[in-house]
Short mmCIF file of C-alpha atoms and ligand atoms in Angstrom, two decimals:
data_model
loop_
_atom_site.label_atom_id
_atom_site.label_comp_id
_atom_site.label_asym_id
_atom_site.label_seq_id
_atom_site.Cartn_x
_atom_site.Cartn_y
_atom_site.Cartn_z
CA MET A 483 93.50 130.04 149.13
CA LYS A 484 92.44 128.62 145.77
CA LYS A 485 93.86 125.39 144.57
CA SER A 486 96.19 124.99 141.87
CA ILE A 487 95.17 122.62 139.10
CA LEU A 488 98.07 119.74 140.53
CA GLN A 489 97.29 120.24 144.22
CA THR A 490 93.18 119.78 142.80
CA LEU A 491 93.95 116.46 140.76
CA LYS A 492 96.30 115.13 143.47
CA SER A 493 93.87 115.58 146.24
CA GLU A 494 90.75 114.06 144.05
CA ILE A 495 92.37 111.63 142.05
CA GLN A 496 93.37 107.85 143.41
CA GLY A 497 95.52 107.14 140.40
CA GLU A 498 99.15 108.72 139.79
CA VAL A 499 99.78 112.19 139.06
CA PHE A 500 102.96 113.53 137.49
CA SER A 501 104.01 117.29 136.58
CA GLY A 502 107.85 116.27 136.46
CA LYS A 503 109.66 117.57 133.54
CA GLU A 504 110.67 113.82 132.50
CA PHE A 505 107.37 112.62 132.71
CA ARG A 506 105.87 115.75 130.51
CA ASP A 507 108.88 115.22 128.24
CA PHE A 508 108.01 111.32 127.84
CA TYR A 509 104.74 112.08 127.01
CA SER A 510 105.42 115.16 124.44
CA VAL A 511 105.77 112.77 121.77
CA ASP A 512 104.74 109.91 119.83
CA ALA A 513 105.78 108.04 116.46
CA SER A 514 104.90 111.10 114.73
CA SER A 515 107.29 114.19 113.62
CA TYR A 516 105.48 116.36 116.39
CA LYS A 517 106.09 117.41 120.33
CA ILE A 518 103.73 119.45 122.57
CA VAL A 519 104.57 119.26 125.98
CA PRO A 520 101.94 118.46 128.58
CA ASN A 521 101.11 120.51 131.43
CA VAL A 522 100.13 116.92 133.57
CA VAL A 523 100.03 113.16 133.31
CA VAL A 524 97.75 111.31 134.76
CA ILE A 525 97.47 107.76 135.06
CA PRO A 526 93.59 106.87 136.42
CA GLU A 527 92.89 104.04 138.30
CA HIS A 528 89.42 103.77 137.50
CA GLU A 529 86.58 105.08 135.77
CA LYS A 530 85.73 107.78 138.67
CA ASP A 531 88.94 109.43 138.30
CA VAL A 532 88.54 109.64 134.31
CA ILE A 533 85.11 111.31 135.54
CA ARG A 534 86.80 113.37 138.18
CA VAL A 535 89.54 115.00 135.99
CA ILE A 536 87.29 115.73 133.11
CA LYS A 537 85.21 117.70 135.56
CA ILE A 538 88.23 119.38 136.98
CA ALA A 539 89.75 120.15 133.41
CA LYS A 540 85.96 121.68 132.86
CA LYS A 541 86.71 123.63 135.96
CA PHE A 542 89.87 124.84 135.33
CA LYS A 543 89.07 125.16 131.35
CA ILE A 544 92.45 122.95 129.94
CA PRO A 545 92.17 120.33 127.34
CA VAL A 546 92.34 116.20 128.23
CA THR A 547 93.71 114.03 125.85
CA ALA A 548 93.44 110.37 126.13
CA ARG A 549 96.75 108.56 125.10
CA GLY A 550 97.15 104.66 124.59
CA ALA A 551 100.60 103.44 123.83
CA GLY A 552 101.72 106.46 121.72
CA THR A 553 102.21 104.58 118.22
CA GLY A 554 100.42 107.14 116.53
CA LEU A 555 101.97 108.42 113.54
CA VAL A 556 100.17 112.27 112.78
CA GLY A 557 100.43 113.26 117.00
CA SER A 558 96.88 112.22 117.66
CA ALA A 559 97.52 111.87 121.20
CA LEU A 560 99.80 114.75 121.67
CA ASN A 561 98.35 118.18 123.80
CA ARG A 562 98.98 120.48 125.83
CA GLY A 563 96.75 120.43 129.51
CA ILE A 564 96.36 117.01 130.72
CA ILE A 565 97.18 113.78 129.49
CA LEU A 566 95.53 110.50 130.45
CA ASP A 567 97.75 107.41 130.29
CA MET A 568 94.90 104.85 130.17
CA LYS A 569 96.98 101.69 130.95
CA LYS A 570 95.53 100.76 134.05
CA PHE A 571 92.22 99.73 132.08
CA ASP A 572 93.87 96.55 130.84
CA SER A 573 90.88 93.73 131.74
CA ILE A 574 90.15 91.32 129.27
CA LYS A 575 87.20 89.14 129.26
CA ILE A 576 86.74 86.34 126.75
CA SER A 577 83.49 84.97 125.87
CA LYS A 578 82.59 82.86 122.55
CA ASP A 579 82.16 85.16 119.67
CA HIS A 580 83.24 88.42 121.38
CA ALA A 581 85.75 90.05 124.46
CA VAL A 582 85.12 92.86 126.49
CA VAL A 583 88.29 94.55 126.90
CA GLY A 584 89.24 97.87 128.96
CA SER A 585 90.80 100.65 126.55
CA GLY A 586 94.45 100.66 128.02
CA VAL A 587 94.87 96.57 126.55
CA VAL A 588 97.76 96.36 124.66
CA LYS A 589 97.07 94.32 121.65
CA GLY A 590 99.95 91.86 122.35
CA ASN A 591 98.44 90.85 125.31
CA LEU A 592 95.16 90.28 123.85
CA ASP A 593 96.79 88.43 121.47
CA GLN A 594 98.26 85.98 123.62
CA ARG A 595 95.05 85.37 125.55
CA LEU A 596 92.75 84.99 122.52
CA GLY A 597 95.77 82.43 121.31
CA ARG A 598 95.27 80.37 124.08
CA VAL A 599 91.87 79.56 122.97
CA ASN A 600 92.49 79.56 119.31
CA LYS A 601 90.86 82.76 118.64
CA PHE A 602 92.28 86.26 117.42
CA PHE A 603 91.13 89.78 117.00
CA PRO A 604 91.53 90.70 113.12
CA PRO A 605 92.52 94.43 113.01
CA ASN A 606 96.35 94.08 112.78
CA PRO A 607 98.34 97.08 112.74
CA SER A 608 102.34 96.44 111.83
CA ILE A 609 103.56 98.13 114.85
CA GLY A 610 102.13 94.85 115.84
CA SER A 611 102.03 93.82 119.37
CA PHE A 612 102.53 97.75 121.10
CA CYS A 613 99.43 99.56 120.19
CA SER A 614 96.77 99.67 122.94
CA ILE A 615 93.22 99.31 121.89
CA GLY A 616 91.82 102.60 123.08
CA GLY A 617 94.67 103.85 120.59
CA MET A 618 93.51 101.37 117.41
CA LEU A 619 89.35 102.88 118.67
CA GLY A 620 90.71 106.11 118.50
CA ASN A 621 92.55 106.19 115.05
CA ASN A 622 89.92 103.50 113.56
CA SER A 623 93.33 101.22 113.11
CA SER A 624 93.41 98.44 110.90
CA GLY A 625 96.12 96.65 108.94
CA SER A 626 97.24 94.19 106.42
CA ARG A 627 94.06 91.36 107.21
CA SER A 628 91.51 94.51 106.96
CA LEU A 629 91.16 93.63 103.20
CA LYS A 630 89.20 90.53 104.35
CA TYR A 631 87.93 91.20 107.99
CA GLY A 632 87.67 95.29 108.07
CA SER A 633 88.89 98.25 110.37
CA MET A 634 88.23 98.63 114.01
CA ILE A 635 84.97 100.15 112.98
CA ASP A 636 83.76 96.64 111.55
CA ASN A 637 85.16 94.91 114.56
CA VAL A 638 83.49 96.52 117.70
CA THR A 639 79.74 96.23 118.82
CA GLU A 640 79.57 98.12 121.77
CA ILE A 641 81.74 101.56 123.43
CA THR A 642 81.77 102.57 126.77
CA PHE A 643 83.38 106.00 127.56
CA VAL A 644 83.31 109.22 129.65
CA ASP A 645 82.22 112.31 127.56
CA GLY A 646 83.31 115.93 127.79
CA ASN A 647 80.30 116.70 129.84
CA ALA A 648 81.77 113.86 132.42
CA ARG A 649 78.64 111.43 131.92
CA LYS A 650 79.73 108.07 131.31
CA ILE A 651 77.69 106.58 128.50
CA THR A 652 77.71 102.97 126.46
CA LEU A 653 76.57 103.38 122.76
CA PRO A 654 74.45 102.03 121.13
CA GLU A 655 72.74 101.12 124.31
CA ASN A 656 71.59 105.05 125.75
CA LYS A 657 68.58 105.43 123.52
CA LYS A 658 68.65 109.39 123.94
CA ILE A 659 71.86 109.96 122.42
CA SER A 660 71.73 107.22 119.75
CA ASN A 661 68.44 108.75 118.64
CA LYS A 662 70.30 112.46 118.46
CA ILE A 663 72.99 110.68 116.31
CA VAL A 664 70.46 108.99 114.23
CA ASN A 665 68.79 112.29 113.62
CA LEU A 666 72.32 113.95 112.42
CA THR A 667 72.78 111.29 109.76
CA ARG A 668 70.07 112.99 107.73
CA LEU A 669 71.87 116.23 107.43
CA ILE A 670 74.90 114.42 105.73
CA GLU A 671 75.58 114.62 102.37
CA PRO A 672 76.91 111.07 101.13
CA GLY A 673 78.13 112.05 97.67
CA ARG A 674 81.04 113.75 99.84
CA PHE A 675 82.30 110.65 102.11
CA PRO A 676 85.01 108.69 100.32
CA ASN A 677 84.15 105.53 98.30
CA THR A 678 86.88 103.28 99.98
CA THR A 679 86.83 100.13 101.81
CA LYS A 680 88.76 101.95 104.75
CA ASN A 681 88.59 105.52 105.98
CA SER A 682 89.96 107.04 109.51
CA SER A 683 89.17 111.15 108.40
CA GLY A 684 86.52 112.86 110.49
CA TYR A 685 83.82 111.39 112.29
CA ARG A 686 82.40 108.28 110.67
CA ILE A 687 78.91 109.01 110.98
CA ASP A 688 78.40 107.38 107.12
CA LYS A 689 78.59 104.19 109.10
CA VAL A 690 75.67 104.98 111.27
CA ARG A 691 72.74 103.05 109.80
CA THR A 692 70.48 102.49 112.61
CA ALA A 693 70.50 102.87 116.43
CA LYS A 694 72.59 100.06 116.65
CA ASP A 695 75.44 101.28 115.13
CA THR A 696 75.97 104.67 117.13
CA HIS A 697 78.95 103.74 118.76
CA LYS A 698 80.70 103.43 115.63
CA ILE A 699 81.02 107.48 115.96
CA ILE A 700 83.55 107.05 118.48
CA VAL A 701 85.25 104.91 116.51
CA GLY A 702 88.16 106.95 114.65
CA SER A 703 87.41 110.22 116.78
CA GLU A 704 90.91 110.36 118.17
CA GLY A 705 89.83 110.89 121.56
CA THR A 706 87.62 114.09 120.71
CA LEU A 707 84.25 112.78 121.44
CA GLY A 708 84.78 110.55 125.02
CA VAL A 709 87.78 109.12 126.86
CA ILE A 710 87.09 105.26 125.93
CA LEU A 711 86.83 102.93 128.61
CA SER A 712 86.07 99.48 127.48
CA ALA A 713 84.86 98.00 124.18
CA LYS A 714 82.85 94.96 122.99
CA ILE A 715 85.12 93.66 120.40
CA ARG A 716 83.93 90.42 117.63
CA ILE A 717 86.77 87.79 117.85
CA LYS A 718 87.26 85.35 115.10
CA ARG A 719 88.49 81.07 115.54
CA MET A 720 92.08 81.24 113.86
CA PRO A 721 92.44 79.96 110.69
CA GLU A 722 93.69 76.48 110.40
CA LYS A 723 96.36 76.94 107.52
CA LYS A 724 97.58 79.90 105.81
CA ILE A 725 99.37 80.51 102.32
CA LEU A 726 101.55 83.25 101.27
CA PHE A 727 102.48 84.09 97.80
CA VAL A 728 105.27 86.86 97.32
CA ILE A 729 105.20 87.97 94.00
CA GLY A 730 107.91 90.01 92.28
CA TYR A 731 107.25 92.66 89.14
CA GLU A 732 109.13 94.61 86.82
CA SER A 733 106.23 97.64 86.83
CA THR A 734 104.85 98.96 89.73
CA HIS A 735 101.67 99.95 87.32
CA ASP A 736 101.05 96.33 86.55
CA ALA A 737 101.18 95.36 89.85
CA SER A 738 98.77 97.87 91.40
CA ARG A 739 96.51 97.43 88.03
CA GLU A 740 96.32 93.55 88.74
CA CYS A 741 95.27 94.03 92.37
CA MET A 742 91.56 94.13 91.18
CA GLU A 743 91.28 90.86 89.64
CA ILE A 744 93.78 89.43 92.44
CA LYS A 745 91.13 90.54 94.88
CA ARG A 746 88.41 88.47 93.25
CA THR A 747 90.58 85.42 94.82
CA ASN A 748 89.24 86.32 97.96
CA PRO A 749 92.66 86.71 99.40
CA SER A 750 92.89 87.72 103.22
CA ALA A 751 95.59 90.36 102.51
CA ILE A 752 97.30 92.01 99.60
CA GLU A 753 100.45 94.10 100.12
CA PHE A 754 102.68 96.37 98.13
CA MET A 755 106.17 96.77 98.79
CA ASP A 756 108.72 98.90 96.44
CA LYS A 757 112.00 98.56 95.62
CA PHE A 758 113.36 100.77 98.91
CA THR A 759 111.55 98.40 101.21
CA LEU A 760 111.90 95.31 99.21
CA ASN A 761 116.05 96.00 99.51
CA GLN A 762 115.99 95.77 102.79
CA ILE A 763 114.64 91.60 102.58
CA ARG A 764 117.67 89.44 103.25
CA PHE A 765 116.96 87.62 99.90
CA ARG A 766 118.51 88.08 96.79
CA PHE A 767 115.94 89.71 94.25
CA ASP A 768 116.49 89.64 90.27
CA ARG A 769 117.78 92.95 89.54
CA ASP A 770 114.61 93.73 87.45
CA THR A 771 112.22 93.28 90.42
CA GLU A 772 110.76 96.73 90.95
CA CYS A 773 107.95 96.11 93.50
CA LEU A 774 106.66 93.10 95.52
CA LEU A 775 102.76 91.94 96.25
CA TYR A 776 102.51 89.89 99.46
CA ILE A 777 98.91 87.55 98.62
CA GLU A 778 97.88 85.87 101.44
CA TYR A 779 94.93 83.25 101.60
CA ASP A 780 93.66 81.94 104.99
CA GLU A 781 90.78 79.27 103.55
CA ASN A 782 89.94 76.94 101.10
CA ILE A 783 94.08 77.12 100.65
CA GLU A 784 94.50 74.21 98.12
CA THR A 785 92.19 76.03 95.62
CA LYS A 786 94.13 79.18 95.70
CA GLU A 787 97.21 78.58 93.57
CA SER A 788 95.16 78.21 90.30
CA LYS A 789 93.03 80.75 90.45
CA LEU A 790 95.91 83.34 91.49
CA LYS A 791 97.89 81.92 88.42
CA PRO A 792 96.06 83.27 85.49
CA VAL A 793 95.17 86.81 86.96
CA ILE A 794 99.01 87.48 87.56
CA THR A 795 101.90 88.66 85.15
CA GLY A 796 104.31 88.86 88.00
CA LYS A 797 106.74 86.14 89.07
CA ILE A 798 106.11 84.01 92.06
CA ILE A 799 109.03 84.04 94.21
CA LYS A 800 108.07 82.33 97.08
CA LYS A 801 105.06 79.87 97.73
CA LEU A 802 105.03 79.77 102.34
CA GLU A 803 103.11 77.57 103.94
CA LYS A 804 105.26 76.88 107.04
CA LYS A 805 103.95 79.04 109.97
CA HIS A 806 107.40 80.34 110.75
CA GLU A 807 108.19 80.97 107.09
CA ILE A 808 105.09 83.10 106.52
CA GLU A 809 105.35 85.10 109.90
CA LEU A 810 109.28 85.71 108.60
CA TRP A 811 108.20 87.40 105.59
CA TRP A 812 105.12 89.16 107.15
CA ARG A 813 108.03 90.78 109.61
CA TYR A 814 110.24 91.82 106.37
CA ARG A 815 106.33 93.47 105.88
CA ASP A 816 105.87 94.90 109.05
CA LEU A 817 109.24 96.60 109.24
CA SER A 818 108.75 98.85 105.72
CA LEU A 819 107.95 101.92 108.33
CA HIS A 820 110.86 101.24 110.45
CA ASN A 821 113.28 100.64 107.45
CA SER A 822 112.45 103.27 105.66
CA LEU A 823 112.59 105.94 108.35
CA ARG A 824 115.96 104.68 109.90
CA THR A 825 117.50 105.04 106.21
CA ILE A 826 116.68 108.40 105.45
CA LYS A 827 119.14 111.12 106.91
CA LYS A 828 117.55 113.76 109.25
CA GLU A 829 117.80 116.48 106.88
CA ARG A 830 116.04 114.73 104.35
CA ARG A 831 113.01 113.77 106.17
CA ILE A 832 109.99 116.41 106.39
CA PRO A 833 106.50 115.67 108.00
CA HIS A 834 104.79 112.65 106.71
CA VAL A 835 101.68 114.34 106.07
CA ILE A 836 100.64 112.51 102.71
CA GLU A 837 101.35 108.97 104.30
CA ASP A 838 98.02 107.05 104.27
CA ALA A 839 95.84 108.05 101.90
CA ALA A 840 93.28 105.33 100.50
CA VAL A 841 91.65 105.58 96.99
CA PRO A 842 88.72 102.78 95.32
CA LEU A 843 91.22 99.56 94.34
CA SER A 844 90.52 100.73 90.27
CA ASN A 845 92.08 103.76 91.18
CA LEU A 846 95.39 102.53 92.71
CA PRO A 847 97.48 102.99 89.86
CA LYS A 848 96.61 106.55 89.50
CA VAL A 849 98.06 106.93 92.87
CA PHE A 850 101.48 105.82 91.26
CA SER A 851 100.79 108.03 88.36
CA LEU A 852 100.02 111.08 91.07
CA LEU A 853 103.68 110.63 92.90
CA ASP A 854 105.23 110.40 90.12
CA LYS A 855 104.06 113.77 88.83
CA ILE A 856 104.76 115.52 92.71
CA ASN A 857 107.85 113.71 92.79
CA LYS A 858 109.17 115.57 89.47
CA LYS A 859 107.52 119.08 90.56
CA TYR A 860 108.84 119.05 93.72
CA LYS A 861 111.84 117.22 93.37
CA THR A 862 110.85 114.93 96.30
CA LYS A 863 111.76 111.10 96.36
CA CYS A 864 109.09 108.78 97.85
CA ILE A 865 109.72 105.46 99.69
CA VAL A 866 105.98 103.59 99.21
CA TYR A 867 104.59 100.39 100.52
CA GLY A 868 101.04 99.48 101.87
CA HIS A 869 97.58 97.79 102.37
CA ALA A 870 97.61 97.77 98.53
CA GLY A 871 94.33 95.48 98.64
CA ASN A 872 92.35 98.59 99.95
CA GLY A 873 94.03 100.85 97.87
CA ASN A 874 95.77 102.40 101.09
CA VAL A 875 99.13 103.45 100.36
CA HIS A 876 101.93 104.64 102.71
CA VAL A 877 103.95 106.99 101.20
CA ARG A 878 107.69 108.49 103.13
CA LEU A 879 108.22 111.39 101.21
CA ILE A 880 112.41 112.47 101.02
CA ALA A 881 113.30 116.23 100.65
CA ASP A 882 115.39 118.47 101.66
CA ARG A 883 114.57 119.64 105.14
CA ALA A 884 115.40 123.06 104.51
CA LYS A 885 112.27 123.12 101.97
CA ILE A 886 109.64 122.24 104.84
CA LYS A 887 107.25 124.45 103.63
CA ILE A 888 106.42 122.67 100.45
CA ILE A 889 105.19 120.09 102.37
CA LYS A 890 101.86 122.09 102.94
CA ASN A 891 101.72 122.68 99.00
CA ILE A 892 102.04 118.95 98.31
CA ALA A 893 99.49 117.80 100.75
CA GLU A 894 96.92 120.67 99.03
CA GLU A 895 97.82 119.16 95.66
CA TYR A 896 97.93 115.45 96.72
CA PHE A 897 94.58 115.49 99.01
CA ASP A 898 92.78 117.65 96.26
CA GLU A 899 93.48 114.67 93.61
CA ILE A 900 93.24 111.85 96.15
CA ILE A 901 89.33 113.32 96.79
CA GLU A 902 89.13 113.17 93.17
CA LEU A 903 89.86 110.00 92.63
CA GLY A 904 86.91 109.11 95.65
CA GLY A 905 89.33 108.48 98.15
CA THR A 906 90.33 109.45 101.70
CA ILE A 907 93.32 111.56 102.93
CA THR A 908 93.71 108.81 105.52
CA GLY A 909 92.51 105.15 105.29
CA GLU A 910 94.21 104.36 108.85
CA HIS A 911 96.06 106.17 110.65
CA GLY A 912 94.09 109.45 111.46
CA ASP A 913 93.55 112.96 111.26
CA GLY A 914 96.37 114.13 114.11
CA LEU A 915 97.94 117.46 113.73
CA ALA A 916 99.01 116.59 110.39
CA ARG A 917 95.68 116.34 108.49
CA SER A 918 92.58 117.76 110.94
CA GLU A 919 93.09 121.15 108.51
CA PHE A 920 92.22 118.81 105.34
CA VAL A 921 89.01 117.85 106.97
CA LYS A 922 86.51 120.52 105.37
CA LYS A 923 88.61 119.54 102.39
CA GLN A 924 87.72 116.19 102.62
CA TYR A 925 83.93 116.39 103.62
CA GLY A 926 82.67 119.65 102.21
CA ALA A 927 80.94 122.39 104.06
CA LYS A 928 78.01 120.81 104.95
CA ASN A 929 79.04 117.44 106.06
CA TYR A 930 81.79 119.47 108.08
CA LYS A 931 79.13 121.37 109.97
CA THR A 932 77.66 118.02 110.94
CA PHE A 933 80.94 117.26 112.22
CA LYS A 934 80.77 120.26 114.41
CA GLU A 935 77.28 119.13 115.51
CA ILE A 936 78.28 115.78 116.70
CA LYS A 937 81.21 117.55 118.63
CA LYS A 938 78.75 119.61 120.25
CA ILE A 939 76.84 116.88 121.81
CA PHE A 940 79.63 115.18 123.39
CA ASP A 941 82.09 117.82 124.14
CA PRO A 942 80.52 121.28 124.03
CA ASP A 943 83.07 122.86 125.80
CA ASN A 944 85.97 121.60 123.49
CA ARG A 945 88.10 119.86 126.39
CA LEU A 946 88.68 116.67 124.74
CA ASN A 947 91.83 116.76 122.58
CA PRO A 948 91.32 119.99 121.23
CA GLY A 949 92.62 121.03 117.66
CA LYS A 950 92.22 117.06 116.35
CA ILE A 951 89.54 116.79 113.71
CA ILE A 952 87.61 119.88 114.18
CA SER A 953 90.43 122.39 113.46
CA LYS A 954 90.88 126.27 113.34
CA LYS A 955 94.31 126.73 112.99
CA SER A 956 96.88 124.96 110.28
CA THR A 957 99.35 122.38 112.24
CA VAL A 958 101.09 120.83 109.41
CA ILE A 959 104.34 122.34 110.25
CA SER A 960 103.76 123.55 113.69
CA ASN A 961 104.90 121.90 116.71
CA LEU A 962 107.63 119.73 115.28
CA GLU A 963 110.35 117.79 116.78
CA THR A 964 113.68 119.28 116.91
CA LEU A 965 115.01 116.10 115.42
CA TYR A 966 112.82 116.63 111.97
C1 FAD B 424 105.65 101.19 113.01
C2 FAD B 424 104.45 101.38 112.89
C3 FAD B 424 103.47 100.78 112.37
C4 FAD B 424 102.15 101.07 112.13
N1 FAD B 424 101.45 100.67 111.17
C5 FAD B 424 99.89 100.81 111.35
C6 FAD B 424 99.33 99.75 110.87
O1 FAD B 424 99.44 98.81 109.76
N2 FAD B 424 97.62 99.95 110.56
C7 FAD B 424 97.35 100.88 111.73
O2 FAD B 424 95.98 101.04 111.21
N3 FAD B 424 98.11 101.76 112.34
C8 FAD B 424 99.48 101.87 112.01
N4 FAD B 424 100.22 102.45 113.18
C9 FAD B 424 99.79 103.32 113.79
C10 FAD B 424 99.67 103.16 114.86
O3 FAD B 424 100.32 101.98 115.58
C11 FAD B 424 98.00 102.91 115.27
O4 FAD B 424 97.45 103.74 114.85
C12 FAD B 424 97.51 102.57 116.66
O5 FAD B 424 96.23 101.64 116.91
C13 FAD B 424 97.56 103.71 117.96
O6 FAD B 424 97.27 102.71 118.82
P1 FAD B 424 98.42 103.82 120.32
O7 FAD B 424 97.95 102.93 121.44
O8 FAD B 424 99.43 103.82 120.16
O9 FAD B 424 97.75 105.00 120.42
P2 FAD B 424 97.85 106.51 120.88
O10 FAD B 424 98.83 106.95 119.67
O11 FAD B 424 98.34 106.31 122.20
O12 FAD B 424 96.97 107.57 120.52
C14 FAD B 424 96.18 107.36 119.03
C15 FAD B 424 94.59 108.28 119.49
O13 FAD B 424 93.71 107.69 119.97
C16 FAD B 424 93.57 108.02 121.12
N5 FAD B 424 93.13 107.32 122.19
C17 FAD B 424 94.17 106.30 122.76
N6 FAD B 424 93.58 106.19 123.96
C18 FAD B 424 92.34 106.66 123.94
C19 FAD B 424 91.17 106.01 124.84
N7 FAD B 424 90.77 105.32 125.82
N8 FAD B 424 89.92 106.94 124.55
C20 FAD B 424 89.76 107.85 123.90
N9 FAD B 424 90.52 107.96 122.43
C21 FAD B 424 92.14 107.24 122.75
C22 FAD B 424 94.20 109.24 121.35
O14 FAD B 424 93.85 110.31 121.83
C23 FAD B 424 94.70 109.57 120.04
O15 FAD B 424 94.14 110.50 119.31
C24 FAD B 424 102.01 102.04 113.10
C25 FAD B 424 102.69 102.59 113.76
C26 FAD B 424 104.13 102.48 113.43
C27 FAD B 424 104.76 103.72 114.75
#
């Protein structure tokens, strides 16, 4: 008698295999508005299990999707078929400037281990300690300090993964595959890539300059090219001191316009919070404070106030130098998403498709004008905060739930204009279910064809997280969680 997929997995995998309803339900959601119930959940014990799962998935022709901590905001880790929870890949080896980490390592554990040797790993999503290295690589995550230190793609030097052909590959070490990728770089149309300091849309072949960069193609690939086993990451010495200025503005336009000049003073972060998010802070702001900029420096801090003051028109509300105070005010900023979601009523929630665009910094004020235009036209409201120094604006759109279909029109219009401004449809959260259908719009037909060639090298049968990045279907308002 032919064995079922479940029997095959259970007999051939040393790790755990679950098919009970409660497990499948647990893995059917992440931090997005979407829900897809998988058939089976596997927690692989070691790399041989990962290779076997992919071989079995090929045999049974079902998808395999890697999952980290499930904190993604656009459903990137949701799919039918097999979900691979990589949590047992949790080894951490620290050397002077690098660490080699398993993809299941949770950011908080890494931070603790590095803290003991006075080091840190720069990318810092606001979700804090919960996300995993695999998910951060999958989405090309970043955070507030990416202004100075870059995103995941700028902080990783080697990746080992298992591709859709069940081959274990290390890039850039593998010359044959590296050469194939380098050859594809000749086909790209560079003018169609966004002119931004961070970008999590599509495959980042623009970052592959030589055969030494080929691992970067895996960063931001959302598990569609390979299941990451481990990565070599750059670590930095912890700054001795930091200083954080909280600046109040009466106009969003002034705050966003001044970011260019502020950036010239070399801050480690420039963050934005609108009226709604600042109102969640336990502090009495002046009534006319419309928004805040957080400006942090982590070197030469003694000289920074005199450099900052001449370039801002906003009011310095707080100048913080004590560690615990700085941490408290960052916590307020990091809670922006949580606070915004918490306060939007269920019937006013629509999928957060336009939530993560980034533009060249000089165009940041235009994004706020664009949002005003959209709100007027579609009778929506929005909560806005984000990584202003990178021109990266997070938007929580509020609209009548009954009008859910307008989200697609809003997305088309918003993304057209963001692309026109030289921007990206996603600066750090990835394409996922919310944005994969717009990847072609972002990059144009020629680059999209090259993306398909990249996919073919690593996953010719489309087994790995199908429907993400390369996508034929519209999934913006499909598979929504009933709550939404
Ligand atoms: C409150 C809140 C705040 C956030 N703030 C930020 C922020 O400031 N900056 C930011 O960048 N993001 C932010 N995010 C988004 C999210 O937390 C990050 O993208 C995070 O890095 C995802 O990690 P994860 O382990 O949860 O990944 P998951 O959601 O589990 O997966 C994300 C993607 O990575 C893939 N993946 C996971 N593991 C592997 C692997 N081993 N091999 C291959 N692919 C893999 C998945 O298939 C999926 O496509 C925030 C989310 C929340 C809920």
